[in-house]
Tab-separated table of C-alpha atoms and ligand atoms in Angstrom:
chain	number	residue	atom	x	y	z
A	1164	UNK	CA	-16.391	14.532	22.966
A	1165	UNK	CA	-18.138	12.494	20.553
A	1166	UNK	CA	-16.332	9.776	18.733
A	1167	UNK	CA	-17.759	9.429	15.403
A	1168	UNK	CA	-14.627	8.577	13.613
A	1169	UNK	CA	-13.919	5.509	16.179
A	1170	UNK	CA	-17.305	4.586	15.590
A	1171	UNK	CA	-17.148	4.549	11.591
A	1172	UNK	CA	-13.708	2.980	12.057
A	1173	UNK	CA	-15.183	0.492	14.878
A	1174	UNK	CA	-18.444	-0.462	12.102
A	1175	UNK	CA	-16.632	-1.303	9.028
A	1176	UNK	CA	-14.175	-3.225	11.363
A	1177	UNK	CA	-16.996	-5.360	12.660
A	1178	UNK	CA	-18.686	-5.927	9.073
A	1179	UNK	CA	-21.305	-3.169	10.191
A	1180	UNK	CA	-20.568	-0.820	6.804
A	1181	UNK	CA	-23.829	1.139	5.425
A	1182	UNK	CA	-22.503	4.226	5.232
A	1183	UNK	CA	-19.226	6.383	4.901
A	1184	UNK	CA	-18.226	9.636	6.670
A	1185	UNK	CA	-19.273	13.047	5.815
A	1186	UNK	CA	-17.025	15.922	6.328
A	1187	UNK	CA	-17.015	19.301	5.346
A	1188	UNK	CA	-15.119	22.496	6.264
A	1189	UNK	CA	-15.727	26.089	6.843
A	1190	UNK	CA	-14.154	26.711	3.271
A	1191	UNK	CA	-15.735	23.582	1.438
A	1192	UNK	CA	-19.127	21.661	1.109
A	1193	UNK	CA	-20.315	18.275	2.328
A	1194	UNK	CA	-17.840	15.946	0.786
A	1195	UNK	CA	-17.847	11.996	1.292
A	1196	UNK	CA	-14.731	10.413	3.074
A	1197	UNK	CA	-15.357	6.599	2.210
A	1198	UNK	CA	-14.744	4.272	4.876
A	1199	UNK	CA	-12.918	1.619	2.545
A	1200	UNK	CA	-9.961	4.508	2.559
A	1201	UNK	CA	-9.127	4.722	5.913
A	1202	UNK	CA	-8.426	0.586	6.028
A	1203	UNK	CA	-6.164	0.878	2.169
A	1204	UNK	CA	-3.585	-1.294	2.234
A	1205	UNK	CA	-0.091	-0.720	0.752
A	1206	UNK	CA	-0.945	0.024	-2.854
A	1207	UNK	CA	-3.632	1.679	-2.467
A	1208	UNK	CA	-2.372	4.278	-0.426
A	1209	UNK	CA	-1.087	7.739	-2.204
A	1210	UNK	CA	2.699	7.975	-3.038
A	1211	UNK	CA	3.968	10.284	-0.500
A	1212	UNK	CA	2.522	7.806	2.456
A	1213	UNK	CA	3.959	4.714	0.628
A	1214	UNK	CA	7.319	7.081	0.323
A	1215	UNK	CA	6.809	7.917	3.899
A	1216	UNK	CA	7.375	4.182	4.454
A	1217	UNK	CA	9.782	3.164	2.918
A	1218	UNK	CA	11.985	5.833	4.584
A	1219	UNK	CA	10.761	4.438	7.863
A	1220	UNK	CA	13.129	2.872	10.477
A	1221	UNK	CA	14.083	2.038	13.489
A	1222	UNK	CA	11.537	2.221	16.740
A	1223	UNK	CA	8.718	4.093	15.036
A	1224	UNK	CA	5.962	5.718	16.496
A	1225	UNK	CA	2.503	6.579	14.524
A	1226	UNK	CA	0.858	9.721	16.063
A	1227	UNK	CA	-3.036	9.709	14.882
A	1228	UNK	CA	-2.767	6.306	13.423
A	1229	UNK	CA	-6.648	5.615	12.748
A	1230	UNK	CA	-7.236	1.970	11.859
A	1231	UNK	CA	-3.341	1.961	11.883
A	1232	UNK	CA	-2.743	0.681	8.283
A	1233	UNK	CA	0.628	2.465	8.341
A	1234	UNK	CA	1.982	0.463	11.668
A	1235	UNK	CA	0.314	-2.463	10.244
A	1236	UNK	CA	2.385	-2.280	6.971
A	1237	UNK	CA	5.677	-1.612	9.002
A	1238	UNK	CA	4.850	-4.135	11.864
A	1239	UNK	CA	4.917	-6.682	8.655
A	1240	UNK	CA	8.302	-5.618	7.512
A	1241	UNK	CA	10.004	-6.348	10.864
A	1242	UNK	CA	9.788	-2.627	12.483
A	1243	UNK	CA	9.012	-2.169	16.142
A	1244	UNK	CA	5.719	0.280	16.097
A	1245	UNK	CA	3.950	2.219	18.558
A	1246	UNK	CA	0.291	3.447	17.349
A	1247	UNK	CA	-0.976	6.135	19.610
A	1248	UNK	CA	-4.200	7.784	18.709
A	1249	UNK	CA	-6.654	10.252	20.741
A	1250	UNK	CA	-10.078	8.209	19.166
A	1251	UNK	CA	-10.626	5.346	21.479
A	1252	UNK	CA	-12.762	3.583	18.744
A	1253	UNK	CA	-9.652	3.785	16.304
A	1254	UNK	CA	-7.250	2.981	18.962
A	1255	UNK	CA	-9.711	-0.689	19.534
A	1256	UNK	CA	-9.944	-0.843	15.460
A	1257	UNK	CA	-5.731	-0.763	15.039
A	1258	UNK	CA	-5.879	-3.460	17.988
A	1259	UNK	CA	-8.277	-6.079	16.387
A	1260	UNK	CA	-6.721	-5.720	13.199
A	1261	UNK	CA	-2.980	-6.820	14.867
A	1262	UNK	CA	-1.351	-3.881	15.915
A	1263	UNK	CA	0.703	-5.017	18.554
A	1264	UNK	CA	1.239	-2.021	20.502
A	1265	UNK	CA	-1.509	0.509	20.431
A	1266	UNK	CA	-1.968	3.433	23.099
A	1267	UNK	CA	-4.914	5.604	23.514
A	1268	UNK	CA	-2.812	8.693	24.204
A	1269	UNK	CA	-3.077	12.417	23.140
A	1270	UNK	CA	0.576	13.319	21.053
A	1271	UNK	CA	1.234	16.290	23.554
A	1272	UNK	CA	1.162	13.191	26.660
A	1273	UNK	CA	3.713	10.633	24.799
A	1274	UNK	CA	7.545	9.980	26.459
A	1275	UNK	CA	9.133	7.623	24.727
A	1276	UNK	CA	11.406	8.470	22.327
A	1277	UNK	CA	11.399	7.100	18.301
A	1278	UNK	CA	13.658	6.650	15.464
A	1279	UNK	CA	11.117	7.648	13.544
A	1280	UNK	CA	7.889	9.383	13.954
A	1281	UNK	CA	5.071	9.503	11.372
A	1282	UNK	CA	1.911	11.999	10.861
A	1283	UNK	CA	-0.115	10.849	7.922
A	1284	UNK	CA	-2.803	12.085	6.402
A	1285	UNK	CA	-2.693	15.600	6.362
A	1286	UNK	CA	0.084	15.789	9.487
A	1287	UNK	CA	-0.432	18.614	10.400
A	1288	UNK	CA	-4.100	18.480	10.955
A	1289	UNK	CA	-2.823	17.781	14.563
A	1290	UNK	CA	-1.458	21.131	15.552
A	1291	UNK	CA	-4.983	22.645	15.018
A	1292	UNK	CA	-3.635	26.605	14.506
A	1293	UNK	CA	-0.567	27.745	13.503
A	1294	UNK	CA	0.209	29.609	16.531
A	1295	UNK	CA	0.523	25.933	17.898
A	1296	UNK	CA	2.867	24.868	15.303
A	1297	UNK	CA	6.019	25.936	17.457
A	1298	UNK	CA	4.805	24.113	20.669
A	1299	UNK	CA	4.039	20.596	18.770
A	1300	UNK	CA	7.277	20.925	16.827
A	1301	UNK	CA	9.324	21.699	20.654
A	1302	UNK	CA	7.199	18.029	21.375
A	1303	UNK	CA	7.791	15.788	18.259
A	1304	UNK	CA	11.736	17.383	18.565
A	1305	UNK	CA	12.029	15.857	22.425
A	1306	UNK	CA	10.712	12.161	21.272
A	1307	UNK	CA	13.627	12.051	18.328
A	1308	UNK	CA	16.153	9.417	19.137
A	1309	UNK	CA	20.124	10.829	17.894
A	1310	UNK	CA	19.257	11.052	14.103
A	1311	UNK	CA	15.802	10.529	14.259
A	1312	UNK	CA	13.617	11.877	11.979
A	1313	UNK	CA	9.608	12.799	11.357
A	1314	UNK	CA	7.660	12.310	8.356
A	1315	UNK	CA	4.804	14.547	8.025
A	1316	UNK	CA	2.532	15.341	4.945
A	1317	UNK	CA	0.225	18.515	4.319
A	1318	UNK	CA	-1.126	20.217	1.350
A	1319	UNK	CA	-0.863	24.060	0.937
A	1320	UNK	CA	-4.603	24.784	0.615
A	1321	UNK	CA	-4.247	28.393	-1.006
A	1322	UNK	CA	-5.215	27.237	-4.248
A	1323	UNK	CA	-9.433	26.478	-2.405
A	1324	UNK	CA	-9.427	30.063	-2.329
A	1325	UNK	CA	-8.740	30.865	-6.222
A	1326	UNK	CA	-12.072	32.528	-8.074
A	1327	UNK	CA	-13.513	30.368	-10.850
A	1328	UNK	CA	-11.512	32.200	-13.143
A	1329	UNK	CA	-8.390	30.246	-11.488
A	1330	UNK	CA	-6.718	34.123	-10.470
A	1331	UNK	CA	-6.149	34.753	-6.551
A	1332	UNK	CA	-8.772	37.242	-6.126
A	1333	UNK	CA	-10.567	35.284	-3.425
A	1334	UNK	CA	-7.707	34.030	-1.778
A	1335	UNK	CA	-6.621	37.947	-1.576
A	1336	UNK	CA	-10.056	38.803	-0.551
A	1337	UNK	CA	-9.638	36.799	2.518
A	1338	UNK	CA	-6.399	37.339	2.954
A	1339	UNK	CA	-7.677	41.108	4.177
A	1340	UNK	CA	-10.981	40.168	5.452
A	1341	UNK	CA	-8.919	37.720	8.079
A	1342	UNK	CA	-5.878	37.891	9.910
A	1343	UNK	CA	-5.476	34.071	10.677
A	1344	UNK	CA	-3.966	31.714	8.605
A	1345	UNK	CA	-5.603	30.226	5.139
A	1346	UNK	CA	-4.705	27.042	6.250
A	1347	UNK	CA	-6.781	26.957	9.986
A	1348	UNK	CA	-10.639	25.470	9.270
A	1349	UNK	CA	-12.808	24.499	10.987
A	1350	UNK	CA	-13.633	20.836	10.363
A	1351	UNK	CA	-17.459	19.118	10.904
A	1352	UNK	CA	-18.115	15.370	10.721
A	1353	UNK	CA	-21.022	13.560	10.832
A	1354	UNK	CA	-22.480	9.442	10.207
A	1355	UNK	CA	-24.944	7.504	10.248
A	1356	UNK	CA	-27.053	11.183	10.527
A	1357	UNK	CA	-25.369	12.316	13.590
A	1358	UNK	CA	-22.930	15.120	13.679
A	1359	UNK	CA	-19.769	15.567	15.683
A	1360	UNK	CA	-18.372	18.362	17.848
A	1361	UNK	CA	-16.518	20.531	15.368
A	1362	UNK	CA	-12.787	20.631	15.657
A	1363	UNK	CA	-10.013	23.115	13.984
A	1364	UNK	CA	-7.780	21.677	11.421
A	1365	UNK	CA	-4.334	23.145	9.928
A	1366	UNK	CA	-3.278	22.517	6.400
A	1367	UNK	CA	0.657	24.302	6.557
A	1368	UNK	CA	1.994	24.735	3.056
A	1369	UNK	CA	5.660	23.670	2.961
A	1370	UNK	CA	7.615	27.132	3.254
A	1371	UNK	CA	5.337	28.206	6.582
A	1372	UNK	CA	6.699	24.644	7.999
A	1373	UNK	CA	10.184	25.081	6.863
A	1374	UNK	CA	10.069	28.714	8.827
A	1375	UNK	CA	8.278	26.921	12.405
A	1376	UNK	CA	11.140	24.200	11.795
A	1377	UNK	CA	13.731	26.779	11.726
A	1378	UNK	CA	12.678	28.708	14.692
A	1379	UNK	CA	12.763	25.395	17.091
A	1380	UNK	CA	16.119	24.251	15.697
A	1381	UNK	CA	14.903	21.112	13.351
A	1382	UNK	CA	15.783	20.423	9.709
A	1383	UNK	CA	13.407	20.715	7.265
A	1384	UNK	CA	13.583	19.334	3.635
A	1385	UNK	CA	10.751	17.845	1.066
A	1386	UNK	CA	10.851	14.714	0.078
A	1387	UNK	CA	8.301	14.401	-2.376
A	1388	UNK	CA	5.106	16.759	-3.630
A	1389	UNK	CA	1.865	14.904	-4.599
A	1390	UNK	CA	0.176	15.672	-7.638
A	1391	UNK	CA	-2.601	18.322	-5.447
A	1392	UNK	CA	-0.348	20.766	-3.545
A	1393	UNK	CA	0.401	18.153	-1.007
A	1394	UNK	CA	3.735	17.571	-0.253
A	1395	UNK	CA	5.661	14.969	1.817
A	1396	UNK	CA	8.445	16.511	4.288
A	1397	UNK	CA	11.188	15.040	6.385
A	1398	UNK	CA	11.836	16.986	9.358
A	1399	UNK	CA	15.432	16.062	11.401
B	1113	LIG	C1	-6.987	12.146	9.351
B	1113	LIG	S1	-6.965	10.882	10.578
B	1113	LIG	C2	-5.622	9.919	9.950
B	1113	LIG	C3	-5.661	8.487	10.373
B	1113	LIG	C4	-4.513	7.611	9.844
B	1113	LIG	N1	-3.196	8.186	10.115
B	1113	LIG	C5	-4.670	7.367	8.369
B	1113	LIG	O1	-3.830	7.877	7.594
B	1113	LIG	O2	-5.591	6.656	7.940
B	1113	LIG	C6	-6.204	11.747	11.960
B	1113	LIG	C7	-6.141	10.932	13.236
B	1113	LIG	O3	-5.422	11.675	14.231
B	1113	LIG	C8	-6.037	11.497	15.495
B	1113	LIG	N2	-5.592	12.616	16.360
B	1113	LIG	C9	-6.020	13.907	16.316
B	1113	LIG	N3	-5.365	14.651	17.232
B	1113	LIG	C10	-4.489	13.816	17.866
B	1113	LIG	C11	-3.528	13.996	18.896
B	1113	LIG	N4	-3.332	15.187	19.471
B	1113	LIG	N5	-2.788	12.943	19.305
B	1113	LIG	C12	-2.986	11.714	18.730
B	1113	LIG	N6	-3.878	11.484	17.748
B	1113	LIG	C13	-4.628	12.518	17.309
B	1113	LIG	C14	-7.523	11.434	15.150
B	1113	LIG	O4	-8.286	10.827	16.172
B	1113	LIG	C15	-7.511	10.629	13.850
B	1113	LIG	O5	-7.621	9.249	14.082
C-alpha cells in the first residue's frame, strides 16, 4: 500500500513543503488537509485533544500517532509514551522529531499494556466499519492496565447528510437507500498529484459507541463535545 501520508509527513519534516494533502470522501468533495496541522503544537490543537491530555497518565500508548505531536507533548511533561503507527513514513517523522519510543505496528498486533491509551483525530477512523467496532474495543480493553482508561474522539457525521434547507431529508433518503452505517466512508488521498489506495473510515456518533462499549463490558462517558458534533469520550 502506498504511503502518501508518511510521505507528506516525511516532506514537511525534511523542509521539503510545496504542497498539502488532499482528501475527500464518498460523501464530500476535494477538501485541503494542510500539512502545518498535522505538526500543531499544544495550543494550536482543538480543545478536546488538549483535554485529552491533560487527562493523560501513567504508561501511555498513542495508537495512529502521525508526526506524534500528542506523545511529543506528554513525553515533555514527564509521561512514559509509546507511539505506534501503521505509516512507516509517520512512524520515521515522530522519530526525528524526539519521540523516544516509536513502533511501526498495526493496533490489532500491540501487547503491552497502558495506563492510558489515546486515539486522536477522529479515533475511531481506525475501526474502519462498525461491524468492527466490537472486535477493536475486545483489543484496546486487553491493553488497559487496572483502571486504565482510553481517550478517543469522533464526530457524529449525520448532520453531512442534512438538505440545504438544514431538515433530514437526505440523511433519511440514505438512511433507506443503504443499510450500512452513515458514519462508514470511504476515504481517498492524494499529493503532490498522486493518489492513494482508498481506505474505509468510521465516524461513530457518541450513543452508537456508548452501545459497542456496553456490549464488551467497558465504561463509557463524554468528556467534552467540540463545537462541530465532535465529541471527546473516556472509555474505562
Ligand atoms: C488521522 S491520522 C491522525 C494522526 C495523529 N494522531 C494526529 O492527530 O495528528 C490517523 C493515523 O492513524 C494511523 N493508523 C490507521 N490505522 C491504524 C492502525 N490499525 N494501527 C495503528 N495506526 C493506524 C494512520 O497511518 C494515521 O497516521
Amino acid at each position: 500500500m502506498k504511503d502518501l501520508f508518511g510521505r507528506a509527513l516525511l516532506d514537511y519534516q525534511n523542509g521539503n513543503y510545496t504542497e498539502d494533502l488532499i482528501t475527500s470522501t464518498s460523501i464530500s468533495d476535494e477538501d485541503v488537509l494542510p500539512l502545518p496541522y498535522l505538526f500543531r503544537n499544544y495550543k494550536d490543537m482543538p480543545k478536546l485533544e488538549q483535554k485529552a491530555l491533560q487527562l493523560a497518565k501513567g504508561q501511555v500508548l498513542d495508537v495512529g500517532c502521525g508526526s506524534g505531536s500528542h506523545s511529543l507533548y506528554l513525553q515533555t511533561k514527564g509521561l512514559l509514551v509509546k507511539a505506534i503507527d501503521i505509516s512507516k513514513g509517520a512512524v520515521e517523522v515522530a522519530k526525528l522529531r524526539g519521540v523516544s519510543n516509536t513502533e511501526l505496528k498495526d493496533l490489532l498486533d500491540e501487547t503491552q499494556t497502558f495506563d492510558t491509551i489515546l486515539l486522536l483525530m477522529n479515533g475511531t477512523g481506525i475501526f474502519k466499519k462498525l461491524s468492527k467496532v466490537s472486535k477493536y474495543l475486545k483489543h484496546l480493553k486487553s491493553l488497559l492496565k487496572p483502571n486504565g482508561q482510553i481517550l478517543v474522539d469522533s464526530t457524529d457525521i449525520k448532520y453531512m447528510y442534512e438538505d440545504e434547507n438544514g431538515g433530514p431529508d437526505s440523511y433519511r433518503d440514505w438512511i433507506d437507500a443503504h443499510s450500512n452505517y452513515y458514519g462508514e466512508l470511504d476515504y481517498y488521498l492524494s499529493y503532490n498529484g498522486e493518489d492513494g489506495t482508498p481506505f474505509k473510515m468510521l465516524y461513530l456518533d457518541f450513543e452508537t459507541l456508548k452501545a459497542a462499549c456496553e456490549t464488551v463490558g467497558l465504561k463509557c462517558e463524554l468528556v467534552l463535545e467540540g463545537d462541530h458534533f465532535d465529541y471527546l469520550a473516556r472509555l474505562h
